[in-house]
PDB file of C-alpha atoms in Angstrom:
ATOM      1  CA  UNK Z   1     -39.150   2.787-110.486  1.00  0.00           C
ATOM      2  CA  UNK Z   2     -37.607   4.910-107.693  1.00  0.00           C
ATOM      3  CA  UNK Z   3     -40.698   4.317-105.581  1.00  0.00           C
ATOM      4  CA  UNK Z   4     -40.367   0.565-106.040  1.00  0.00           C
ATOM      5  CA  UNK Z   5     -36.686   0.629-105.044  1.00  0.00           C
ATOM      6  CA  UNK Z   6     -37.421   2.738-101.973  1.00  0.00           C
ATOM      7  CA  UNK Z   7     -40.188   0.372-100.936  1.00  0.00           C
ATOM      8  CA  UNK Z   8     -37.873  -2.613-101.320  1.00  0.00           C
ATOM      9  CA  UNK Z   9     -35.224  -0.914 -99.179  1.00  0.00           C
ATOM     10  CA  UNK Z  10     -37.745  -0.123 -96.448  1.00  0.00           C
ATOM     11  CA  UNK Z  11     -39.031  -3.698 -96.482  1.00  0.00           C
ATOM     12  CA  UNK Z  12     -35.497  -5.093 -96.349  1.00  0.00           C
ATOM     13  CA  UNK Z  13     -34.611  -2.770 -93.441  1.00  0.00           C
ATOM     14  CA  UNK Z  14     -37.703  -3.789 -91.494  1.00  0.00           C
ATOM     15  CA  UNK Z  15     -36.937  -7.460 -92.199  1.00  0.00           C
ATOM     16  CA  UNK Z  16     -33.330  -7.069 -90.987  1.00  0.00           C
ATOM     17  CA  UNK Z  17     -34.537  -5.294 -87.837  1.00  0.00           C
ATOM     18  CA  UNK Z  18     -37.006  -8.059 -87.053  1.00  0.00           C
ATOM     19  CA  UNK Z  19     -34.408 -10.757 -87.746  1.00  0.00           C
ATOM     20  CA  UNK Z  20     -32.065  -9.113 -85.236  1.00  0.00           C
ATOM     21  CA  UNK Z  21     -34.636  -9.067 -82.445  1.00  0.00           C
ATOM     22  CA  UNK Z  22     -33.869 -11.502 -79.648  1.00  0.00           C
ATOM     23  CA  UNK Z  23     -34.637 -12.181 -76.024  1.00  0.00           C
ATOM     24  CA  UNK Z  24     -31.966 -12.304 -73.357  1.00  0.00           C
ATOM     25  CA  UNK Z  25     -32.710 -15.045 -70.839  1.00  0.00           C
ATOM     26  CA  UNK Z  26     -31.181 -15.969 -67.494  1.00  0.00           C
ATOM     27  CA  UNK Z  27     -31.874 -18.671 -64.884  1.00  0.00           C
ATOM     28  CA  UNK Z  28     -35.306 -18.854 -63.265  1.00  0.00           C
ATOM     29  CA  UNK Z  29     -33.860 -19.658 -59.835  1.00  0.00           C
ATOM     30  CA  UNK Z  30     -30.876 -18.186 -57.956  1.00  0.00           C
ATOM     31  CA  UNK Z  31     -27.413 -19.541 -58.691  1.00  0.00           C
ATOM     32  CA  UNK Z  32     -25.519 -20.996 -55.697  1.00  0.00           C
ATOM     33  CA  UNK Z  33     -21.788 -21.488 -55.198  1.00  0.00           C
ATOM     34  CA  UNK Z  34     -19.518 -22.164 -52.250  1.00  0.00           C
ATOM     35  CA  UNK Z  35     -17.012 -19.458 -51.369  1.00  0.00           C
ATOM     36  CA  UNK Z  36     -13.663 -20.149 -53.023  1.00  0.00           C
ATOM     37  CA  UNK Z  37     -15.108 -22.137 -55.922  1.00  0.00           C
ATOM     38  CA  UNK Z  38     -15.682 -21.053 -59.542  1.00  0.00           C
ATOM     39  CA  UNK Z  39     -19.186 -20.450 -60.877  1.00  0.00           C
ATOM     40  CA  UNK Z  40     -20.948 -19.864 -64.193  1.00  0.00           C
ATOM     41  CA  UNK Z  41     -23.628 -17.161 -64.274  1.00  0.00           C
ATOM     42  CA  UNK Z  42     -25.898 -18.238 -67.161  1.00  0.00           C
ATOM     43  CA  UNK Z  43     -27.017 -15.808 -69.857  1.00  0.00           C
ATOM     44  CA  UNK Z  44     -28.012 -16.460 -73.486  1.00  0.00           C
ATOM     45  CA  UNK Z  45     -30.205 -15.176 -76.284  1.00  0.00           C
ATOM     46  CA  UNK Z  46     -33.258 -16.707 -77.950  1.00  0.00           C
ATOM     47  CA  UNK Z  47     -33.108 -17.580 -80.739  1.00  0.00           C
ATOM     48  CA  UNK Z  48     -29.472 -18.703 -80.465  1.00  0.00           C
ATOM     49  CA  UNK Z  49     -28.033 -16.140 -82.821  1.00  0.00           C
ATOM     50  CA  UNK Z  50     -24.411 -15.071 -83.071  1.00  0.00           C
ATOM     51  CA  UNK Z  51     -23.646 -12.212 -80.653  1.00  0.00           C
ATOM     52  CA  UNK Z  52     -19.928 -11.851 -81.421  1.00  0.00           C
ATOM     53  CA  UNK Z  53     -20.540  -8.479 -83.070  1.00  0.00           C
ATOM     54  CA  UNK Z  54     -22.686  -7.198 -80.208  1.00  0.00           C
ATOM     55  CA  UNK Z  55     -21.971  -5.464 -76.915  1.00  0.00           C
ATOM     56  CA  UNK Z  56     -22.174  -7.764 -73.876  1.00  0.00           C
ATOM     57  CA  UNK Z  57     -22.108  -6.124 -70.470  1.00  0.00           C
ATOM     58  CA  UNK Z  58     -22.360  -7.695 -67.031  1.00  0.00           C
ATOM     59  CA  UNK Z  59     -22.983  -5.316 -64.138  1.00  0.00           C
ATOM     60  CA  UNK Z  60     -24.227  -5.055 -60.544  1.00  0.00           C
ATOM     61  CA  UNK Z  61     -27.261  -2.715 -60.737  1.00  0.00           C
ATOM     62  CA  UNK Z  62     -27.713  -2.498 -56.968  1.00  0.00           C
ATOM     63  CA  UNK Z  63     -24.245  -1.180 -56.179  1.00  0.00           C
ATOM     64  CA  UNK Z  64     -23.933   2.542 -55.474  1.00  0.00           C
ATOM     65  CA  UNK Z  65     -20.496   3.173 -56.955  1.00  0.00           C
ATOM     66  CA  UNK Z  66     -18.882   1.360 -59.883  1.00  0.00           C
ATOM     67  CA  UNK Z  67     -21.192  -1.311 -61.305  1.00  0.00           C
ATOM     68  CA  UNK Z  68     -19.215  -2.881 -64.170  1.00  0.00           C
ATOM     69  CA  UNK Z  69     -18.339  -6.542 -63.724  1.00  0.00           C
ATOM     70  CA  UNK Z  70     -17.319  -7.400 -67.300  1.00  0.00           C
ATOM     71  CA  UNK Z  71     -17.560  -5.688 -70.687  1.00  0.00           C
ATOM     72  CA  UNK Z  72     -17.174  -7.229 -74.163  1.00  0.00           C
ATOM     73  CA  UNK Z  73     -17.297  -4.782 -77.075  1.00  0.00           C
ATOM     74  CA  UNK Z  74     -15.827  -4.602 -80.592  1.00  0.00           C
ATOM     75  CA  UNK Z  75     -14.680  -8.232 -80.365  1.00  0.00           C
ATOM     76  CA  UNK Z  76     -12.618  -7.797 -77.215  1.00  0.00           C
ATOM     77  CA  UNK Z  77     -12.892  -7.537 -73.432  1.00  0.00           C
ATOM     78  CA  UNK Z  78     -12.734  -3.984 -72.141  1.00  0.00           C
ATOM     79  CA  UNK Z  79     -12.504  -3.981 -68.371  1.00  0.00           C
ATOM     80  CA  UNK Z  80     -10.746  -0.705 -67.679  1.00  0.00           C
ATOM     81  CA  UNK Z  81     -13.678   0.488 -65.524  1.00  0.00           C
ATOM     82  CA  UNK Z  82     -14.288  -2.904 -63.950  1.00  0.00           C
ATOM     83  CA  UNK Z  83     -14.987  -3.125 -60.192  1.00  0.00           C
ATOM     84  CA  UNK Z  84     -11.625  -3.623 -58.503  1.00  0.00           C
ATOM     85  CA  UNK Z  85     -12.605  -6.792 -56.643  1.00  0.00           C
ATOM     86  CA  UNK Z  86     -13.432  -8.543 -59.950  1.00  0.00           C
ATOM     87  CA  UNK Z  87     -10.064  -7.898 -61.611  1.00  0.00           C
ATOM     88  CA  UNK Z  88      -8.706 -11.107 -63.101  1.00  0.00           C
ATOM     89  CA  UNK Z  89     -11.696 -13.190 -61.974  1.00  0.00           C
ATOM     90  CA  UNK Z  90     -14.195 -12.800 -64.851  1.00  0.00           C
ATOM     91  CA  UNK Z  91     -14.221 -14.417 -68.280  1.00  0.00           C
ATOM     92  CA  UNK Z  92     -16.502 -14.671 -71.315  1.00  0.00           C
ATOM     93  CA  UNK Z  93     -16.070 -17.597 -73.701  1.00  0.00           C
ATOM     94  CA  UNK Z  94     -15.754 -15.885 -77.090  1.00  0.00           C
ATOM     95  CA  UNK Z  95     -16.440 -19.097 -78.992  1.00  0.00           C
ATOM     96  CA  UNK Z  96     -19.706 -19.586 -77.130  1.00  0.00           C
ATOM     97  CA  UNK Z  97     -20.767 -16.082 -78.156  1.00  0.00           C
ATOM     98  CA  UNK Z  98     -21.156 -17.459 -81.693  1.00  0.00           C
ATOM     99  CA  UNK Z  99     -23.927 -19.706 -80.349  1.00  0.00           C
ATOM    100  CA  UNK Z 100     -25.635 -16.931 -78.415  1.00  0.00           C
ATOM    101  CA  UNK Z 101     -24.188 -17.912 -75.020  1.00  0.00           C
ATOM    102  CA  UNK Z 102     -22.904 -14.934 -73.024  1.00  0.00           C
ATOM    103  CA  UNK Z 103     -22.542 -16.704 -69.677  1.00  0.00           C
ATOM    104  CA  UNK Z 104     -19.971 -15.239 -67.303  1.00  0.00           C
ATOM    105  CA  UNK Z 105     -17.391 -17.358 -65.475  1.00  0.00           C
ATOM    106  CA  UNK Z 106     -16.520 -15.983 -62.061  1.00  0.00           C
ATOM    107  CA  UNK Z 107     -13.450 -17.486 -60.377  1.00  0.00           C
ATOM    108  CA  UNK Z 108     -12.587 -17.777 -56.680  1.00  0.00           C
ATOM    109  CA  UNK Z 109     -16.006 -16.696 -55.461  1.00  0.00           C
ATOM    110  CA  UNK Z 110     -16.089 -14.268 -52.537  1.00  0.00           C
ATOM    111  CA  UNK Z 111     -18.918 -13.510 -50.113  1.00  0.00           C
ATOM    112  CA  UNK Z 112     -18.976  -9.947 -51.451  1.00  0.00           C
ATOM    113  CA  UNK Z 113     -19.905 -11.355 -54.891  1.00  0.00           C
ATOM    114  CA  UNK Z 114     -23.370 -12.239 -53.614  1.00  0.00           C
ATOM    115  CA  UNK Z 115     -26.213 -10.222 -55.100  1.00  0.00           C
ATOM    116  CA  UNK Z 116     -28.050  -9.420 -58.321  1.00  0.00           C
ATOM    117  CA  UNK Z 117     -26.324  -9.289 -61.700  1.00  0.00           C
ATOM    118  CA  UNK Z 118     -27.598  -7.953 -65.011  1.00  0.00           C
ATOM    119  CA  UNK Z 119     -26.604  -9.384 -68.382  1.00  0.00           C
ATOM    120  CA  UNK Z 120     -27.105  -6.718 -71.064  1.00  0.00           C
ATOM    121  CA  UNK Z 121     -26.715  -7.523 -74.794  1.00  0.00           C
ATOM    122  CA  UNK Z 122     -26.938  -4.762 -77.385  1.00  0.00           C
ATOM    123  CA  UNK Z 123     -26.827  -4.897 -81.174  1.00  0.00           C
ATOM    124  CA  UNK Z 124     -26.996  -1.960 -83.582  1.00  0.00           C
ATOM    125  CA  UNK Z 125     -30.784  -1.923 -83.575  1.00  0.00           C
ATOM    126  CA  UNK Z 126     -31.878  -3.963 -80.553  1.00  0.00           C
ATOM    127  CA  UNK Z 127     -31.065  -4.589 -76.898  1.00  0.00           C
ATOM    128  CA  UNK Z 128     -32.365  -6.655 -74.050  1.00  0.00           C
ATOM    129  CA  UNK Z 129     -31.219  -7.805 -70.610  1.00  0.00           C
ATOM    130  CA  UNK Z 130     -31.798 -10.462 -67.963  1.00  0.00           C
ATOM    131  CA  UNK Z 131     -31.035 -10.631 -64.244  1.00  0.00           C
ATOM    132  CA  UNK Z 132     -29.226 -13.349 -62.313  1.00  0.00           C
ATOM    133  CA  UNK Z 133     -29.482 -13.679 -58.532  1.00  0.00           C
ATOM    134  CA  UNK Z 134     -26.316 -15.140 -57.046  1.00  0.00           C
ATOM    135  CA  UNK Z 135     -25.979 -16.557 -53.517  1.00  0.00           C
ATOM    136  CA  UNK Z 136     -22.604 -17.405 -52.007  1.00  0.00           C
ATOM    137  CA  UNK Z 137     -22.657 -20.309 -49.578  1.00  0.00           C
ATOM    138  CA  UNK Z 138     -20.317 -20.431 -46.596  1.00  0.00           C
ATOM    139  CA  UNK Z 139     -20.277 -23.564 -44.448  1.00  0.00           C
ATOM    140  CA  UNK Z 140     -19.850 -22.570 -40.818  1.00  0.00           C
ATOM    141  CA  UNK Z 141     -18.271 -24.187 -37.786  1.00  0.00           C
ATOM    142  CA  UNK Z 142     -19.183 -27.564 -36.340  1.00  0.00           C
ATOM    143  CA  UNK Z 143     -22.119 -27.178 -33.944  1.00  0.00           C
ATOM    144  CA  UNK Z 144     -21.335 -27.357 -30.241  1.00  0.00           C
ATOM    145  CA  UNK Z 145     -23.746 -28.840 -27.679  1.00  0.00           C
ATOM    146  CA  UNK Z 146     -23.481 -27.645 -24.082  1.00  0.00           C
ATOM    147  CA  UNK Z 147     -25.388 -28.725 -20.960  1.00  0.00           C
ATOM    148  CA  UNK Z 148     -27.163 -25.807 -19.299  1.00  0.00           C
ATOM    149  CA  UNK Z 149     -28.255 -27.570 -16.124  1.00  0.00           C
ATOM    150  CA  UNK Z 150     -31.674 -28.856 -15.028  1.00  0.00           C
ATOM    151  CA  UNK Z 151     -35.014 -27.109 -14.872  1.00  0.00           C
ATOM    152  CA  UNK Z 152     -37.413 -27.301 -11.920  1.00  0.00           C
ATOM    153  CA  UNK Z 153     -39.034 -30.476 -13.233  1.00  0.00           C
ATOM    154  CA  UNK Z 154     -35.751 -32.334 -13.596  1.00  0.00           C
ATOM    155  CA  UNK Z 155     -35.442 -31.832 -17.346  1.00  0.00           C
ATOM    156  CA  UNK Z 156     -31.942 -31.537 -18.784  1.00  0.00           C
ATOM    157  CA  UNK Z 157     -31.431 -28.272 -20.714  1.00  0.00           C
ATOM    158  CA  UNK Z 158     -29.266 -28.559 -23.844  1.00  0.00           C
ATOM    159  CA  UNK Z 159     -27.977 -25.741 -26.031  1.00  0.00           C
ATOM    160  CA  UNK Z 160     -26.610 -26.120 -29.578  1.00  0.00           C
ATOM    161  CA  UNK Z 161     -24.728 -23.302 -31.313  1.00  0.00           C
ATOM    162  CA  UNK Z 162     -22.936 -22.836 -34.631  1.00  0.00           C
ATOM    163  CA  UNK Z 163     -21.573 -19.733 -36.375  1.00  0.00           C
ATOM    164  CA  UNK Z 164     -20.014 -18.483 -39.599  1.00  0.00           C
ATOM    165  CA  UNK Z 165     -22.756 -19.543 -42.083  1.00  0.00           C
ATOM    166  CA  UNK Z 166     -24.104 -17.866 -45.206  1.00  0.00           C
ATOM    167  CA  UNK Z 167     -26.960 -17.658 -45.937  1.00  0.00           C
ATOM    168  CA  UNK Z 168     -28.893 -18.450 -42.767  1.00  0.00           C
ATOM    169  CA  UNK Z 169     -28.866 -22.223 -42.073  1.00  0.00           C
ATOM    170  CA  UNK Z 170     -31.506 -24.450 -40.510  1.00  0.00           C
ATOM    171  CA  UNK Z 171     -30.864 -26.031 -37.104  1.00  0.00           C
ATOM    172  CA  UNK Z 172     -32.801 -29.079 -35.961  1.00  0.00           C
ATOM    173  CA  UNK Z 173     -32.783 -31.496 -33.021  1.00  0.00           C
ATOM    174  CA  UNK Z 174     -33.383 -35.232 -33.477  1.00  0.00           C
ATOM    175  CA  UNK Z 175     -33.473 -38.124 -31.028  1.00  0.00           C
ATOM    176  CA  UNK Z 176     -31.945 -41.580 -31.453  1.00  0.00           C
ATOM    177  CA  UNK Z 177     -34.937 -42.686 -33.532  1.00  0.00           C
ATOM    178  CA  UNK Z 178     -34.582 -39.794 -35.964  1.00  0.00           C
ATOM    179  CA  UNK Z 179     -37.688 -38.014 -34.695  1.00  0.00           C
ATOM    180  CA  UNK Z 180     -37.521 -34.232 -34.935  1.00  0.00           C
ATOM    181  CA  UNK Z 181     -37.653 -32.386 -31.603  1.00  0.00           C
ATOM    182  CA  UNK Z 182     -38.990 -28.853 -31.276  1.00  0.00           C
ATOM    183  CA  UNK Z 183     -36.613 -26.171 -30.050  1.00  0.00           C
ATOM    184  CA  UNK Z 184     -37.812 -24.184 -27.048  1.00  0.00           C
ATOM    185  CA  UNK Z 185     -35.817 -21.044 -27.817  1.00  0.00           C
ATOM    186  CA  UNK Z 186     -34.103 -19.898 -31.001  1.00  0.00           C
ATOM    187  CA  UNK Z 187     -31.600 -17.109 -31.551  1.00  0.00           C
ATOM    188  CA  UNK Z 188     -30.169 -15.996 -34.905  1.00  0.00           C
ATOM    189  CA  UNK Z 189     -27.951 -13.024 -35.619  1.00  0.00           C
ATOM    190  CA  UNK Z 190     -25.624 -11.883 -38.395  1.00  0.00           C
ATOM    191  CA  UNK Z 191     -22.244 -10.167 -38.239  1.00  0.00           C
ATOM    192  CA  UNK Z 192     -19.228  -9.785 -40.517  1.00  0.00           C
ATOM    193  CA  UNK Z 193     -18.450 -13.499 -40.140  1.00  0.00           C
ATOM    194  CA  UNK Z 194     -21.916 -14.612 -41.276  1.00  0.00           C
ATOM    195  CA  UNK Z 195     -24.953 -16.067 -39.542  1.00  0.00           C
ATOM    196  CA  UNK Z 196     -24.874 -17.576 -36.050  1.00  0.00           C
ATOM    197  CA  UNK Z 197     -27.663 -19.824 -34.758  1.00  0.00           C
ATOM    198  CA  UNK Z 198     -28.412 -21.002 -31.234  1.00  0.00           C
ATOM    199  CA  UNK Z 199     -31.269 -23.309 -30.181  1.00  0.00           C
ATOM    200  CA  UNK Z 200     -32.182 -24.847 -26.819  1.00  0.00           C
ATOM    201  CA  UNK Z 201     -34.180 -27.911 -25.844  1.00  0.00           C
ATOM    202  CA  UNK Z 202     -35.105 -29.793 -22.661  1.00  0.00           C
ATOM    203  CA  UNK Z 203     -35.120 -33.592 -22.376  1.00  0.00           C
ATOM    204  CA  UNK Z 204     -36.487 -35.691 -19.522  1.00  0.00           C
ATOM    205  CA  UNK Z 205     -34.923 -39.117 -20.053  1.00  0.00           C
ATOM    206  CA  UNK Z 206     -31.701 -40.681 -21.265  1.00  0.00           C
ATOM    207  CA  UNK Z 207     -31.283 -40.601 -25.051  1.00  0.00           C
ATOM    208  CA  UNK Z 208     -28.866 -39.926 -27.911  1.00  0.00           C
ATOM    209  CA  UNK Z 209     -29.543 -36.385 -29.119  1.00  0.00           C
ATOM    210  CA  UNK Z 210     -28.412 -35.020 -32.496  1.00  0.00           C
ATOM    211  CA  UNK Z 211     -28.008 -31.347 -33.361  1.00  0.00           C
ATOM    212  CA  UNK Z 212     -27.864 -30.809 -37.128  1.00  0.00           C
ATOM    213  CA  UNK Z 213     -27.164 -27.576 -38.964  1.00  0.00           C
ATOM    214  CA  UNK Z 214     -28.151 -27.647 -42.654  1.00  0.00           C
ATOM    215  CA  UNK Z 215     -27.577 -25.376 -45.627  1.00  0.00           C
ATOM    216  CA  UNK Z 216     -29.059 -26.933 -48.762  1.00  0.00           C
ATOM    217  CA  UNK Z 217     -26.934 -30.081 -49.301  1.00  0.00           C
ATOM    218  CA  UNK Z 218     -24.379 -29.145 -46.603  1.00  0.00           C
ATOM    219  CA  UNK Z 219     -24.867 -30.598 -43.137  1.00  0.00           C
ATOM    220  CA  UNK Z 220     -22.811 -30.550 -39.924  1.00  0.00           C
ATOM    221  CA  UNK Z 221     -23.795 -32.521 -36.833  1.00  0.00           C
ATOM    222  CA  UNK Z 222     -22.996 -32.821 -33.140  1.00  0.00           C
ATOM    223  CA  UNK Z 223     -24.183 -35.622 -30.821  1.00  0.00           C
ATOM    224  CA  UNK Z 224     -24.604 -35.888 -27.065  1.00  0.00           C
ATOM    225  CA  UNK Z 225     -25.660 -38.937 -25.067  1.00  0.00           C
ATOM    226  CA  UNK Z 226     -27.643 -38.178 -21.947  1.00  0.00           C
ATOM    227  CA  UNK Z 227     -27.208 -41.093 -19.531  1.00  0.00           C
ATOM    228  CA  UNK Z 228     -29.573 -42.098 -16.763  1.00  0.00           C
ATOM    229  CA  UNK Z 229     -26.823 -41.200 -14.275  1.00  0.00           C
ATOM    230  CA  UNK Z 230     -27.366 -37.530 -15.125  1.00  0.00           C
ATOM    231  CA  UNK Z 231     -31.010 -37.711 -14.077  1.00  0.00           C
ATOM    232  CA  UNK Z 232     -30.175 -39.874 -11.009  1.00  0.00           C
ATOM    233  CA  UNK Z 233     -27.667 -37.230  -9.986  1.00  0.00           C
ATOM    234  CA  UNK Z 234     -30.311 -34.535 -10.310  1.00  0.00           C
ATOM    235  CA  UNK Z 235     -32.810 -36.547  -8.268  1.00  0.00           C
ATOM    236  CA  UNK Z 236     -30.205 -37.196  -5.582  1.00  0.00           C
ATOM    237  CA  UNK Z 237     -29.282 -33.517  -5.596  1.00  0.00           C
ATOM    238  CA  UNK Z 238     -32.956 -32.556  -5.348  1.00  0.00           C
ATOM    239  CA  UNK Z 239     -33.492 -34.939  -2.406  1.00  0.00           C
ATOM    240  CA  UNK Z 240     -30.350 -33.693  -0.686  1.00  0.00           C
ATOM    241  CA  UNK Z 241     -31.420 -30.110  -1.222  1.00  0.00           C
ATOM    242  CA  UNK Z 242     -34.860 -30.868   0.234  1.00  0.00           C
ATOM    243  CA  UNK Z 243     -33.284 -32.528   3.278  1.00  0.00           C
ATOM    244  CA  UNK Z 244     -30.967 -29.569   3.761  1.00  0.00           C
ATOM    245  CA  UNK Z 245     -33.918 -27.187   3.526  1.00  0.00           C
ATOM    246  CA  UNK Z 246     -35.932 -29.205   6.078  1.00  0.00           C
ATOM    247  CA  UNK Z 247     -33.006 -29.504   8.467  1.00  0.00           C
ATOM    248  CA  UNK Z 248     -32.243 -25.820   8.062  1.00  0.00           C
ATOM    249  CA  UNK Z 249     -35.838 -24.973   8.895  1.00  0.00           C
ATOM    250  CA  UNK Z 250     -35.813 -27.302  11.902  1.00  0.00           C
ATOM    251  CA  UNK Z 251     -32.529 -25.815  13.112  1.00  0.00           C
ATOM    252  CA  UNK Z 252     -33.938 -22.325  12.713  1.00  0.00           C
ATOM    253  CA  UNK Z 253     -36.943 -23.277  14.857  1.00  0.00           C
ATOM    254  CA  UNK Z 254     -34.716 -24.769  17.574  1.00  0.00           C
ATOM    255  CA  UNK Z 255     -32.529 -21.697  17.576  1.00  0.00           C
ATOM    256  CA  UNK Z 256     -35.565 -19.444  17.860  1.00  0.00           C
ATOM    257  CA  UNK Z 257     -36.953 -21.484  20.782  1.00  0.00           C
ATOM    258  CA  UNK Z 258     -33.575 -21.510  22.482  1.00  0.00           C
ATOM    259  CA  UNK Z 259     -33.160 -17.780  22.058  1.00  0.00           C
ATOM    260  CA  UNK Z 260     -36.682 -17.170  23.342  1.00  0.00           C
ATOM    261  CA  UNK Z 261     -36.132 -19.304  26.464  1.00  0.00           C
ATOM    262  CA  UNK Z 262     -32.693 -17.830  27.019  1.00  0.00           C
ATOM    263  CA  UNK Z 263     -34.047 -14.314  26.842  1.00  0.00           C
ATOM    264  CA  UNK Z 264     -36.836 -15.308  29.288  1.00  0.00           C
ATOM    265  CA  UNK Z 265     -34.354 -16.678  31.814  1.00  0.00           C
ATOM    266  CA  UNK Z 266     -32.220 -13.540  31.529  1.00  0.00           C
ATOM    267  CA  UNK Z 267     -35.289 -11.379  32.136  1.00  0.00           C
ATOM    268  CA  UNK Z 268     -36.270 -13.415  35.245  1.00  0.00           C
ATOM    269  CA  UNK Z 269     -32.723 -13.217  36.534  1.00  0.00           C
ATOM    270  CA  UNK Z 270     -32.654  -9.464  36.051  1.00  0.00           C
ATOM    271  CA  UNK Z 271     -35.992  -9.043  37.863  1.00  0.00           C
ATOM    272  CA  UNK Z 272     -34.847 -11.207  40.794  1.00  0.00           C
ATOM    273  CA  UNK Z 273     -31.609  -9.248  41.056  1.00  0.00           C
ATOM    274  CA  UNK Z 274     -33.520  -5.984  41.032  1.00  0.00           C
ATOM    275  CA  UNK Z 275     -35.900  -7.171  43.793  1.00  0.00           C
ATOM    276  CA  UNK Z 276     -32.982  -8.404  45.899  1.00  0.00           C
ATOM    277  CA  UNK Z 277     -31.243  -5.065  45.529  1.00  0.00           C
ATOM    278  CA  UNK Z 278     -34.375  -3.180  46.673  1.00  0.00           C
ATOM    279  CA  UNK Z 279     -34.753  -5.526  49.658  1.00  0.00           C
ATOM    280  CA  UNK Z 280     -31.178  -5.020  50.762  1.00  0.00           C
ATOM    281  CA  UNK Z 281     -31.524  -1.257  50.431  1.00  0.00           C
ATOM    282  CA  UNK Z 282     -34.599  -1.284  52.651  1.00  0.00           C
ATOM    283  CA  UNK Z 283     -32.884  -3.311  55.348  1.00  0.00           C
ATOM    284  CA  UNK Z 284     -29.984  -0.887  55.351  1.00  0.00           C
ATOM    285  CA  UNK Z 285     -32.275   2.067  55.915  1.00  0.00           C
ATOM    286  CA  UNK Z 286     -33.965   0.407  58.851  1.00  0.00           C
TER     287      UNK Z 286
END
């Protein structure tokens, strides 16, 4: 009889352990949010069992120092050791915990919040975790187009620059017909203010040129209209420069000829003077 009871207890314990097993799941793709907005970092268990009596911990595994973002334990939030920058900005919905949803609400998103998060859920006999990659979007400054002069072939060099983005945006040129134009040079760098991008292009005829900087569904644009007068001015400048070069060369030749003839006349004059001096000296001796 004791053997039967012991067997029943073992079977019941194994059944309870299996019934408490669950899988913690997070999003497949990164979560995006604009700086200053609120965001929900998804985390739940499968099957959707009640996790009110469990330990729910959100942390930043890649940080060197304190890693705790939010802790729920013994039916209450315990954030004494929470990272300072998260104080007052995290929240778990306790009612949703009854349905197996342990998603974290993060308010007033900051750029420093970007990174990998781990959602850890632990019961008395089981635990599991899932990771959430979070990217904070910062929309930068309006792009600025500047004219960088003409190249040797008469093409107009344009430069478009924008800064203060996160993550790195895409910059593209388009003409008036919406056709994409290839950038000749590209420059991207990152500092404390975010990513800065700078692209250049050369055009050879009048057109309406668009410079667009995109970050997912965010887009800022600048437009410049290159008139035919710009290219006429370059052609006139090129012709004038050529004329100046030719005239300068011609003047240089004339000056060289003049100097050569002048030096020749001076030499003849000096020789004649020397001969005259010798002749007069001879006459004096006689």
